Tab-separated table of C-alpha atoms in Angstrom:
chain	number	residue	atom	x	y	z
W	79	UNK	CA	-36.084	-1.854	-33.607
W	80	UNK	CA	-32.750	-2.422	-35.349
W	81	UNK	CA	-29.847	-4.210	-33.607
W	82	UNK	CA	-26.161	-3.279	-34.264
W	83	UNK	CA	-23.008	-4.608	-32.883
W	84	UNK	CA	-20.284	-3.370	-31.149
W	85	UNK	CA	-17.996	-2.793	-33.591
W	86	UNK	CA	-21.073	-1.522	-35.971
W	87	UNK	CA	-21.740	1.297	-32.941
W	88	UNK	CA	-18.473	2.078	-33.017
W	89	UNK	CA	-17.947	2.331	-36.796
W	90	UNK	CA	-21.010	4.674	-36.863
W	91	UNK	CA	-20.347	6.558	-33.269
W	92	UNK	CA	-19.199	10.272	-33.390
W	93	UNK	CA	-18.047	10.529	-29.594
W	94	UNK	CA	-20.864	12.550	-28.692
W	95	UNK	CA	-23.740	11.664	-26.201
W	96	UNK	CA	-27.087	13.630	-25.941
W	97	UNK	CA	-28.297	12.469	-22.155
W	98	UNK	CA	-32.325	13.365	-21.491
W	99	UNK	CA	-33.504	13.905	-18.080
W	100	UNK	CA	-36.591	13.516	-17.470
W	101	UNK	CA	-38.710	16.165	-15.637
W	102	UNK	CA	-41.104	15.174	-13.311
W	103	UNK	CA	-42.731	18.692	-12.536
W	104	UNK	CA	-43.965	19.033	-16.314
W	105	UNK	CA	-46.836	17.445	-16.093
W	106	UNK	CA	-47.623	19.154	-12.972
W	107	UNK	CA	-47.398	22.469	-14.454
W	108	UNK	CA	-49.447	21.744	-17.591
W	109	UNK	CA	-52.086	19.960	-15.203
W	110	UNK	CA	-52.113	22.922	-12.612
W	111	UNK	CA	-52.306	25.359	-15.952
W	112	UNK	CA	-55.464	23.187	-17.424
W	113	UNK	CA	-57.219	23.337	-14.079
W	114	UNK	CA	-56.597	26.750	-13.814
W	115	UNK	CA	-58.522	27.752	-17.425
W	116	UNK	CA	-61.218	25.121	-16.225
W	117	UNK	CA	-61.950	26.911	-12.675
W	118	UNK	CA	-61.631	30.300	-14.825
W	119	UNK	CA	-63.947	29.328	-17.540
W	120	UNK	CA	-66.237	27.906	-14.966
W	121	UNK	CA	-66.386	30.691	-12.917
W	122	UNK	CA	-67.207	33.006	-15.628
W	123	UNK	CA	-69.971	30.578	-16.743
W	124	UNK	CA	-71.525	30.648	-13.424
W	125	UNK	CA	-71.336	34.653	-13.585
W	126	UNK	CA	-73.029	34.437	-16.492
W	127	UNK	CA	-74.915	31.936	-15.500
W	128	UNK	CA	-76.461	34.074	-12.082
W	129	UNK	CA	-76.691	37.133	-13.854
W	130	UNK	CA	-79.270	35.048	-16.757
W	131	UNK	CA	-81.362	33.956	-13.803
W	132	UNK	CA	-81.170	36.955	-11.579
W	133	UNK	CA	-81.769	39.612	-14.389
W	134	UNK	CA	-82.605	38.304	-17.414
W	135	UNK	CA	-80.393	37.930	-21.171
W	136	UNK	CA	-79.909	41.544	-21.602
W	137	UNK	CA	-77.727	42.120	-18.174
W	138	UNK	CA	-75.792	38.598	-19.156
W	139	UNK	CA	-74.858	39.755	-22.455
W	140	UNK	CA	-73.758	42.992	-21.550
W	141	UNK	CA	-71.808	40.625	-18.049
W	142	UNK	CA	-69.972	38.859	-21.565
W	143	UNK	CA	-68.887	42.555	-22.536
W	144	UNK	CA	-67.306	43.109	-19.494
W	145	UNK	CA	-65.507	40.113	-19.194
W	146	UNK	CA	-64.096	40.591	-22.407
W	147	UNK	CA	-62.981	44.475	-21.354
W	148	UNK	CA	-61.951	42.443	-17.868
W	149	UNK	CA	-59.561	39.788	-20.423
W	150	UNK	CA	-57.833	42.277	-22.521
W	151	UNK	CA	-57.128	44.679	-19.631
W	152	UNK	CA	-55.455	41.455	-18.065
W	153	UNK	CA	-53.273	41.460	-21.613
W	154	UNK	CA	-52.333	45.101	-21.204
W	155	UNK	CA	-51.252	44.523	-17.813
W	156	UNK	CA	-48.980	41.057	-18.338
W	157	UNK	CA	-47.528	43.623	-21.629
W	158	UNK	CA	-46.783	46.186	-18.500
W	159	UNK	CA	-45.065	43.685	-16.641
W	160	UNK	CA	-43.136	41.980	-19.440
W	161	UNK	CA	-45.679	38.551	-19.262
W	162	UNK	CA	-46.596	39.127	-22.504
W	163	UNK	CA	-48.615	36.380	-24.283
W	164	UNK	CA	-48.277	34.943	-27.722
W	165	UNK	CA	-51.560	35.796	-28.258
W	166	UNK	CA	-50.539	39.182	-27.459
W	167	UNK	CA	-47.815	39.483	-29.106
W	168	UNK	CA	-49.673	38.541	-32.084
W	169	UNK	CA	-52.057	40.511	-31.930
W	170	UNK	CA	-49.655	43.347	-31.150
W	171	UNK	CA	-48.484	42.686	-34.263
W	172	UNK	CA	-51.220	42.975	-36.086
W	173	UNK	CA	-50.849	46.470	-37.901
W	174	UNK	CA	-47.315	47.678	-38.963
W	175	UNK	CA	-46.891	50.909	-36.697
W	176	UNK	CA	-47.575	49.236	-33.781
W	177	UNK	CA	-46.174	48.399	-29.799
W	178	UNK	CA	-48.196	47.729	-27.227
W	179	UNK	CA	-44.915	47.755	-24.911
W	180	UNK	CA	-44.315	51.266	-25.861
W	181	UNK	CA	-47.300	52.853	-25.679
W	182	UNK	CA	-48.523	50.892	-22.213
W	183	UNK	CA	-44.869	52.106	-20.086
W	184	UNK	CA	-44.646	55.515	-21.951
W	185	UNK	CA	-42.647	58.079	-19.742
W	186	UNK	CA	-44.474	60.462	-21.691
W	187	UNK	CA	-48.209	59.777	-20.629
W	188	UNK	CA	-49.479	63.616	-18.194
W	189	UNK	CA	-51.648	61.329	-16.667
W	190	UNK	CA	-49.934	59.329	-13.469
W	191	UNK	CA	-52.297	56.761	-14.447
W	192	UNK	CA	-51.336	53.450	-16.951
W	193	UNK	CA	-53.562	52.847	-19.246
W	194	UNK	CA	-53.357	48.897	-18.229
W	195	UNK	CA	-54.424	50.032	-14.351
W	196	UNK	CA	-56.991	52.452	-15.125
W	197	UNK	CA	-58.957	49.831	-17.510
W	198	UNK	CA	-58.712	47.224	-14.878
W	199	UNK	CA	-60.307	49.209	-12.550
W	200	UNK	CA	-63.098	50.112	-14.561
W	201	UNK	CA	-64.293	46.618	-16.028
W	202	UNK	CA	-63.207	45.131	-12.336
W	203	UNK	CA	-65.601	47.436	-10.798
W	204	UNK	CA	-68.342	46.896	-13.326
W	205	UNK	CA	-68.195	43.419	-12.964
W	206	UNK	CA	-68.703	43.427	-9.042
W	207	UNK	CA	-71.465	46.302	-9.658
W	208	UNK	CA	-73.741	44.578	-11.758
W	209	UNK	CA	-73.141	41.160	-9.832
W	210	UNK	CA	-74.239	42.969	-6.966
W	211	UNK	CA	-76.767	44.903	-8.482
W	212	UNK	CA	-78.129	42.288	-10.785
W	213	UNK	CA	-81.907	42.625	-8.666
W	214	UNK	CA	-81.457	46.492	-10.176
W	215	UNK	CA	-80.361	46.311	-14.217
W	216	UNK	CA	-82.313	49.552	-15.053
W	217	UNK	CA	-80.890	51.160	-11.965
W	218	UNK	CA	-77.084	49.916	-12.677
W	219	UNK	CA	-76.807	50.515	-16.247
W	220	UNK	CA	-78.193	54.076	-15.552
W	221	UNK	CA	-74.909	54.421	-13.834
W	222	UNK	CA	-73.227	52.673	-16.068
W	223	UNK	CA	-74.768	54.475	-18.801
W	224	UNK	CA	-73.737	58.360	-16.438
W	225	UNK	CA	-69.421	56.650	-15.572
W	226	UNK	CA	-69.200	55.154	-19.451
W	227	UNK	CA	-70.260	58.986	-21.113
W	228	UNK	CA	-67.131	60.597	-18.633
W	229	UNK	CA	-64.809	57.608	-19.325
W	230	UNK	CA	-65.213	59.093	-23.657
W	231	UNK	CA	-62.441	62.407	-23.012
W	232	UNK	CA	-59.716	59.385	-21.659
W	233	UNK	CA	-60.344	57.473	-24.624
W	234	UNK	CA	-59.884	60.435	-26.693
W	235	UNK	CA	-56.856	60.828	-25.167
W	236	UNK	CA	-55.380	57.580	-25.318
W	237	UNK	CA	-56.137	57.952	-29.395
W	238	UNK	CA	-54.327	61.153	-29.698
W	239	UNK	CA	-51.639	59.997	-27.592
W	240	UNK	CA	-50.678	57.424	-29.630
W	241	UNK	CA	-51.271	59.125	-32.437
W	242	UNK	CA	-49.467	61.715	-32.071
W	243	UNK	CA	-47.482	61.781	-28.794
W	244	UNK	CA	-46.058	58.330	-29.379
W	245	UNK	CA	-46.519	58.123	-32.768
W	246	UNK	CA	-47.356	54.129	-32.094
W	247	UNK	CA	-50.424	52.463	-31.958
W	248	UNK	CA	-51.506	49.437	-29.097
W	249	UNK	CA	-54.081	47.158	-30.544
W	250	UNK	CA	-54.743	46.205	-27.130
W	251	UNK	CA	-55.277	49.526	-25.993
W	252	UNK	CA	-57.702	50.681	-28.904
W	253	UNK	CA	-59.477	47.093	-28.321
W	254	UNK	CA	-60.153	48.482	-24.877
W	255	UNK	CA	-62.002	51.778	-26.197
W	256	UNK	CA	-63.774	49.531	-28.471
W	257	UNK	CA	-65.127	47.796	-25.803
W	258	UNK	CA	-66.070	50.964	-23.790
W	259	UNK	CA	-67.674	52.345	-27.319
W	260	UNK	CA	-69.750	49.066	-27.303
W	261	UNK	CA	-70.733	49.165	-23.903
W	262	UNK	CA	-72.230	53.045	-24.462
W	263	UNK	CA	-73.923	51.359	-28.155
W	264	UNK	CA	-75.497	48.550	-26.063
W	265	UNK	CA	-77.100	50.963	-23.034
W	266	UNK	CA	-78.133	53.235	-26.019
W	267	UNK	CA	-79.740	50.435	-27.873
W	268	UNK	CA	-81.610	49.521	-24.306
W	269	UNK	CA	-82.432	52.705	-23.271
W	270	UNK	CA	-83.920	53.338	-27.314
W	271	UNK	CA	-86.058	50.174	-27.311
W	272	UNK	CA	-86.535	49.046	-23.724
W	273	UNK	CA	-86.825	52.455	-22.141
W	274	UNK	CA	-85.289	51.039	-19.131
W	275	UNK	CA	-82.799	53.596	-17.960
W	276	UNK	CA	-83.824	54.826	-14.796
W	277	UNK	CA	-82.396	57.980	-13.017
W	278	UNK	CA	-85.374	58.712	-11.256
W	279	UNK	CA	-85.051	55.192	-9.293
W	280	UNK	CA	-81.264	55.269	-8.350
W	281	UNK	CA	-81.022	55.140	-3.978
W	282	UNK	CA	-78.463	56.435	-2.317
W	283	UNK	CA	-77.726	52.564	-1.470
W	284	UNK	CA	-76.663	51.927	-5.277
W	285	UNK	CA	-74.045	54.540	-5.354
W	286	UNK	CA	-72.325	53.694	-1.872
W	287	UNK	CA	-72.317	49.311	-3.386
W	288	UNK	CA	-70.483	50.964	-6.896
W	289	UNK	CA	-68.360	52.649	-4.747
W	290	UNK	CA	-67.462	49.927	-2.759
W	291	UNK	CA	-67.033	47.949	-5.674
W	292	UNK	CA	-64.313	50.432	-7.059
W	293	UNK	CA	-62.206	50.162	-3.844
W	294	UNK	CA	-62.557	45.952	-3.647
W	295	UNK	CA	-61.834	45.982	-7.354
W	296	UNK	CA	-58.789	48.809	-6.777
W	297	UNK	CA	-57.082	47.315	-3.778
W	298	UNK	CA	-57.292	44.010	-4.796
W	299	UNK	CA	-55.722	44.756	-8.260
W	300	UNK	CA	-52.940	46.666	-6.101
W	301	UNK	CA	-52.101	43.347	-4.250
W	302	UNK	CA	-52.566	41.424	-7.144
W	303	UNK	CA	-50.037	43.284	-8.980
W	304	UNK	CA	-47.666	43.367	-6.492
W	305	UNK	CA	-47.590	39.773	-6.284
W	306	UNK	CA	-46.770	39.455	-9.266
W	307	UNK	CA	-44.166	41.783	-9.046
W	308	UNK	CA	-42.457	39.609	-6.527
W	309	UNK	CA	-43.518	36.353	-8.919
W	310	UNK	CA	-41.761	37.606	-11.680
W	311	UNK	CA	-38.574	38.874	-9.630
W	312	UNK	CA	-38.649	35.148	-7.946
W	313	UNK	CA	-39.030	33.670	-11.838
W	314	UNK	CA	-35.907	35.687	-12.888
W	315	UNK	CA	-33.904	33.677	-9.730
W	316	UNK	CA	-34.932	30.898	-10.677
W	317	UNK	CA	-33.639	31.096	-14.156
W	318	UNK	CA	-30.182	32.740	-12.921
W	319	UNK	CA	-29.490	29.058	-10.606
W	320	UNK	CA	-30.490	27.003	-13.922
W	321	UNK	CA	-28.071	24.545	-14.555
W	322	UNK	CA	-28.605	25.413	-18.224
W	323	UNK	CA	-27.652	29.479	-18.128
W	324	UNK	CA	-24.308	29.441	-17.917
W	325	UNK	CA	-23.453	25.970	-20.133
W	326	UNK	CA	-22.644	27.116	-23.657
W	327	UNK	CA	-23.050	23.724	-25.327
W	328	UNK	CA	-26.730	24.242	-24.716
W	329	UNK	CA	-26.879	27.557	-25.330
W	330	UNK	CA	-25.163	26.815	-28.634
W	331	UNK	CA	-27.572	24.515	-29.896
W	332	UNK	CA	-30.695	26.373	-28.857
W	333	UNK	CA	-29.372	29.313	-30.990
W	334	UNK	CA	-28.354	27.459	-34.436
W	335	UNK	CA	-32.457	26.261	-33.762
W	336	UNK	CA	-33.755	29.599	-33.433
W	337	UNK	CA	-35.183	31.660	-36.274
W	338	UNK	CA	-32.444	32.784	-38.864
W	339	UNK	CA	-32.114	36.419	-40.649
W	340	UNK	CA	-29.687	38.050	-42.705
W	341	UNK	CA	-29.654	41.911	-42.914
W	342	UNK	CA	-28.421	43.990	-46.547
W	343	UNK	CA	-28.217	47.132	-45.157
W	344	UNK	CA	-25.309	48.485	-42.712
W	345	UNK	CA	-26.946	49.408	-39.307
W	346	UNK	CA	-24.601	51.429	-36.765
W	347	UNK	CA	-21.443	49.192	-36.543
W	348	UNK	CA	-19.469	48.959	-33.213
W	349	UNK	CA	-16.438	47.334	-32.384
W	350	UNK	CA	-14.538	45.118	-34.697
W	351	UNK	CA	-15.808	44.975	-37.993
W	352	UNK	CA	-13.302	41.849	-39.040
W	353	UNK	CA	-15.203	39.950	-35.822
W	354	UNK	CA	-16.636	36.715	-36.404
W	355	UNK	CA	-19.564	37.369	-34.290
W	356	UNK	CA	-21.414	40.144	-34.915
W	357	UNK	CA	-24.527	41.138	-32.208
W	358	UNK	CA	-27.721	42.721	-34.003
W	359	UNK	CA	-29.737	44.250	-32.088
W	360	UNK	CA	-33.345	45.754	-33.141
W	361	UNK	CA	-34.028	48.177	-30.745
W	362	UNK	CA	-35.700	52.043	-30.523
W	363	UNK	CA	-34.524	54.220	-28.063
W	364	UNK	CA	-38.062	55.690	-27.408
W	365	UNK	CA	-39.089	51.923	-25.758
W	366	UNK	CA	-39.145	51.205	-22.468
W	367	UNK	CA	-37.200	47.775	-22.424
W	368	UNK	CA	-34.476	48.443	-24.591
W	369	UNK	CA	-32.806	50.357	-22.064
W	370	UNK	CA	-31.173	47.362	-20.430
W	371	UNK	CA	-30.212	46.198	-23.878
W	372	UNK	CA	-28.295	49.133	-24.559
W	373	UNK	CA	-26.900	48.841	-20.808
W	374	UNK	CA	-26.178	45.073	-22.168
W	375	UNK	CA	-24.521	45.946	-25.518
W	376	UNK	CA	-22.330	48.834	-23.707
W	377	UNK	CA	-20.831	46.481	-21.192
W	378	UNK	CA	-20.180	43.958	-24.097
W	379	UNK	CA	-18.341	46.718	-26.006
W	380	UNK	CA	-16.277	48.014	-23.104
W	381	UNK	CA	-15.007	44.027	-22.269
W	382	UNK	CA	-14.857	43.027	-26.192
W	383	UNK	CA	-14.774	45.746	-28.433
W	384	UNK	CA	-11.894	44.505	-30.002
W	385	UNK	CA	-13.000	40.894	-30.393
W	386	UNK	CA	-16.683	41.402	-31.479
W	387	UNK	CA	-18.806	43.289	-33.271
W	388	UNK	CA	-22.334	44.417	-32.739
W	389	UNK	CA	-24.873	45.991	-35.238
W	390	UNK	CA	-27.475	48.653	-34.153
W	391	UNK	CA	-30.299	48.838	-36.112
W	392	UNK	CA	-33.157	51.113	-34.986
W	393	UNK	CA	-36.574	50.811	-35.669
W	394	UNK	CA	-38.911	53.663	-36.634
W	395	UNK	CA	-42.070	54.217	-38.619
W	396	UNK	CA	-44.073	56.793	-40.448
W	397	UNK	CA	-43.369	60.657	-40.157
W	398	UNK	CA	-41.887	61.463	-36.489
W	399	UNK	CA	-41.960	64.443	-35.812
W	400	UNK	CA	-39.149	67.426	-36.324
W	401	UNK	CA	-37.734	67.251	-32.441
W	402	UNK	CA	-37.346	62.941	-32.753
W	403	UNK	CA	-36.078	62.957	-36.574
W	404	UNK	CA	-33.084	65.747	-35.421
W	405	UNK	CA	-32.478	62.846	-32.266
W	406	UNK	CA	-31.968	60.510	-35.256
W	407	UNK	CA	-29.868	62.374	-37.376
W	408	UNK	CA	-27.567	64.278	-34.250
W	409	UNK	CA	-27.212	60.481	-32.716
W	410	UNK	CA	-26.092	58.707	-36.261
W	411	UNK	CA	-23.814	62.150	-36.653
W	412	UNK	CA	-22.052	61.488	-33.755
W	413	UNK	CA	-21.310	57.952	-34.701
W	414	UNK	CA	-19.845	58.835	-37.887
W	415	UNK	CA	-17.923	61.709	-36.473
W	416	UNK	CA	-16.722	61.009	-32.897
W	417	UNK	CA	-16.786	57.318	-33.120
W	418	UNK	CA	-18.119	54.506	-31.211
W	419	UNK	CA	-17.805	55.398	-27.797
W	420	UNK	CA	-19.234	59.321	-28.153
W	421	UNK	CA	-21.716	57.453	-30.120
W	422	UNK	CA	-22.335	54.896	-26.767
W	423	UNK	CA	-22.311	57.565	-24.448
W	424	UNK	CA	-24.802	59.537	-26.633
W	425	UNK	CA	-27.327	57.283	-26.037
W	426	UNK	CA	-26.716	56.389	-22.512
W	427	UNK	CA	-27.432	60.156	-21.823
W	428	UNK	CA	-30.856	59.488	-23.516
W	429	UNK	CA	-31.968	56.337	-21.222
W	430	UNK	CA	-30.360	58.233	-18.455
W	431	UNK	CA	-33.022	61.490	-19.179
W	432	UNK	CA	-35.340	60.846	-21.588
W	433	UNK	CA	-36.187	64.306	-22.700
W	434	UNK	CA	-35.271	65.323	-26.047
W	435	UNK	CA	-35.055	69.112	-25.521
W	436	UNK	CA	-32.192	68.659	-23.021
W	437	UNK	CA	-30.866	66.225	-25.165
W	438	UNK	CA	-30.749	68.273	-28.606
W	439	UNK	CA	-29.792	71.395	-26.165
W	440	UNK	CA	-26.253	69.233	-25.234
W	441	UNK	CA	-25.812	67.215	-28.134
W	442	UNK	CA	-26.993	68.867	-31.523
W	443	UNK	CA	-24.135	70.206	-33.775
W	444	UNK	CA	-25.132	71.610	-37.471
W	445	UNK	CA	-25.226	68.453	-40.078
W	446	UNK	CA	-24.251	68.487	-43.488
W	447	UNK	CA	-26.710	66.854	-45.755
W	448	UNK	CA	-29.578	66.081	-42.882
W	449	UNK	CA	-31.698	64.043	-45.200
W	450	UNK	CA	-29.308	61.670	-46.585
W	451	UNK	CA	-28.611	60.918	-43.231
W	452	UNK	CA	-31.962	60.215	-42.185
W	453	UNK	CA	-32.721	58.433	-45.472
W	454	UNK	CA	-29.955	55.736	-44.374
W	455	UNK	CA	-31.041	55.495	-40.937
W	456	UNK	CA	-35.055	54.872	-42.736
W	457	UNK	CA	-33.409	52.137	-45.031
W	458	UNK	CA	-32.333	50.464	-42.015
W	459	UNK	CA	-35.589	50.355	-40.246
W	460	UNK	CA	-37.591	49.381	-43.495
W	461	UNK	CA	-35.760	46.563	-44.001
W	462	UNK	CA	-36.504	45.458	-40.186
W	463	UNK	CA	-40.215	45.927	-40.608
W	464	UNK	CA	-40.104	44.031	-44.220
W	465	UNK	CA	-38.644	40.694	-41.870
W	466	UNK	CA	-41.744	41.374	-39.426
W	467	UNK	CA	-39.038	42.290	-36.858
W	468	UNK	CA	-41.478	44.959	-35.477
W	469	UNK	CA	-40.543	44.018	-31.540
W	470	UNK	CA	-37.686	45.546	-29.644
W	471	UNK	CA	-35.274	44.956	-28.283
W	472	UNK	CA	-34.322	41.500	-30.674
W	473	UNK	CA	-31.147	40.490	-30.364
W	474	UNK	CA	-29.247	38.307	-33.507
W	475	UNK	CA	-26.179	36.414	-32.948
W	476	UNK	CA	-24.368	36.477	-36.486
W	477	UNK	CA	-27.775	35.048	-38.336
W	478	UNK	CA	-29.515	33.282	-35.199
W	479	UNK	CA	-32.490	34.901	-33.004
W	480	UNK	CA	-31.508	34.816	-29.634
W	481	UNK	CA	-33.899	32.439	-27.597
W	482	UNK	CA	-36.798	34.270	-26.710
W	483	UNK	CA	-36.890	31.924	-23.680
W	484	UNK	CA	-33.686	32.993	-22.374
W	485	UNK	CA	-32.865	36.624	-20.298
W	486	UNK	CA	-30.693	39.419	-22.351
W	487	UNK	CA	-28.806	39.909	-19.445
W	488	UNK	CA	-27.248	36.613	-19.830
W	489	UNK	CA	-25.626	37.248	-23.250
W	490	UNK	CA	-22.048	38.950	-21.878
W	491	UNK	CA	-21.549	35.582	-20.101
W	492	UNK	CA	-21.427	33.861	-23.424
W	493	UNK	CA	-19.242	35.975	-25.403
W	494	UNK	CA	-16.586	34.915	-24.924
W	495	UNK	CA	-17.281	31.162	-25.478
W	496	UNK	CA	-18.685	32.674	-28.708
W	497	UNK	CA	-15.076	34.385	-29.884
W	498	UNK	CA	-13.257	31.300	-28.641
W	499	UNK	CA	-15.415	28.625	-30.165
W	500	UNK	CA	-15.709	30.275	-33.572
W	501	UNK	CA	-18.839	27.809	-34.684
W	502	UNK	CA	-21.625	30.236	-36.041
């Protein structure tokens, strides 16, 4: 270690001190997380484990399918509830057209049913069924075999539906019908060379314990869930009394660490364009979070509009369809004619709603030149997905990624420390 004097310290000293406390409950939470993944892992092992002893390798392996069904259902569900993962999010990721956020909270879905809930009630109640039926494989997977051949229709649907109701796709949800697909492959491979399937031998008794297994597995998901609910609402309060949400010094520094990104093409431009901070924000009308960005953004204009300026930039892929392209080019025509509040109040009508007809019925006005307008609007989003910016809503202050760690909602409170200090 190097000594200096005094006058040395002082010579070198630029009046600023960085002061580290430490945090005692760190350890504590990456402990309790460890322990956690070893009672988890352990537990599964002993599953396993019984079902090996109890029925044999066949009715183990096919215990390892479901707990993989059982793992990514848990991933669909923390996407519903805004817990998502990084292994998630990668994985979301993983194919261009893609948005697992989306596509899980669609408004759009005729079933009353998430995808997420329905798929945790199926491998939940499998996994109880054959734990409890282990003494009866032949029996169980005959049922199995019977539920799995009904469950094909929903998974048909779930395709289509993000094919082409929602025009995106959910890796996590097509991972879940390729689990269900190799669930029916494995009972059709044991019923070809085992000839175990046995409908003649299935009791009454064996239908009332699958039963019961669907309501434990269904109530206890419900409670689950809803405890988590209150987790995550309890999480958010916790964040809002930080000592660190409302100091901008820290906020400025996390930001000029975040990821950088510079855009070429002009999104939708609001407010000042001569600003020194400009707010991009990546974001798609048709998903399910970026409502409260917008609700953000429109409160930021309506306090700042002359002071800052923020960049829309929508995201879009492939060929929508003729009712969503005519949203596009009606809701960049009104910004271009009417301005940046019609424009604003355009596309609060559209969160407030949500249905296209009624909003084309109020809003749609002939346009001159349709496809160079939409051509613009598909520059803009091209140019998102060729940065991997494929997630909305992302916010960008000037060239800096807002901290993923840190709520939306608390942007407005740092404007305007961000139009006073003048240092991005």
């Amino acid at each position: 270690m190097q000594k200096i004097t005094l006058q040395e310290l002082k010579a070198i000293w630029s009046d600023v001190v960085l002061l580290i406390e430490k945090d005692d409950n760190v350890k504590e939470v990456s402990a309790a997380k460890r322990n956690n993944k070893i009672y988890l892992l352990t537990g599964i092992v002993a599953c396993i484990s019984y079902l090996y002893i109890t029925a044999g390798l066949l009715p183990a392996v096919f215990g390892v399918i479901i707990f993989l069904g059982v793992f990514l259902s848990v991933e669909a569900i923390k996407t519903e509830m805004g817990f998502q993962s990084s292994l998630s999010k990668q994985f979301c990721s993983i194919m261009e057209n893609a948005d697992c956020s989306q596509v899980i909270n669609s408004q759009k879905n005729i079933i009353n049913l998430k995808f997420s809930d329905l798929s945790i009630y199926f491998f939940s109640s499998q996994l109880l069924g054959i734990l409890l039926l282990s003494f009866r494989a032949p029996e169980y997977f005959s049922m199995m075999n019977m539920l799995l051949y009904c469950s094909v229709p929903l998974t048909l649907y779930s395709i289509f539906f993000q094919w082409k109701v929602e025009k995106k796709w959910c890796p996590i949800c097509l991972s879940i019908i390729a689990v269900l697909y190799l669930e029916i492959l494995f009972l059709t491979v044991y019923n070809l060379y085992y000839s175990k399937l046995s409908y003649e031998g299935l009791q009454i008794s064996d239908f009332i314990i699958i039963i019961i297994s669907a309501v434990i597995s269904v109530c206890g998901y419900r409670i689950i869930k809803k405890t988590l609910t209150k987790l995550k609402s309890t999480e958010k309060e916790n964040i809002t009394n930080s000592r660190y949400v409302k100091n901008y010094s820290f906020f400025e520094s996390i930001l000029k660490n975040s990821t950088v990104n510079t855009f070429s093409t002009k999104g939708i431009f609001l407010g000042n364009p001569e600003s020194n901070v400009v707010i991009t924000a990546i974001t798609s009308p048709f998903c399910s979070f970026c409502k409260e960005a917008h609700s953000i953004l429109h409160s930021i204009y309506d306090s700042h509009s002359n002071d800052i300026g923020i960049n829309i930039r929508f995201n879009f892929s492939g060929r929508p369809d003729a009712s969503t392209k005519e949203f596009f080019i009606q809701l960049y025509h009104i910004y271009i004619t009417k301005g940046d509040k019609a424009f604003l109040d355009a596309l609060s009508s559209w969160y407030h709603e949500k249905n296209i007809n009624k909003w084309l019925e109020k809003y749609s006005v002939k346009v001159n030149d349709p496809e160079t307008v939409f051509r613009d609007l598909l520059k803009i989003s091209d140019e998102n997905f060729e940065k991997g910016l494929f997630f909305t809503p992302n916010f960008y202050i000037n060239q800096y990624q807002y901290p993923d760690n840190l709520e939306r909602k608390y942007l407005e409170s740092f404007v305007p420390d961000l139009i006073e200090s003048n240092n991005l």
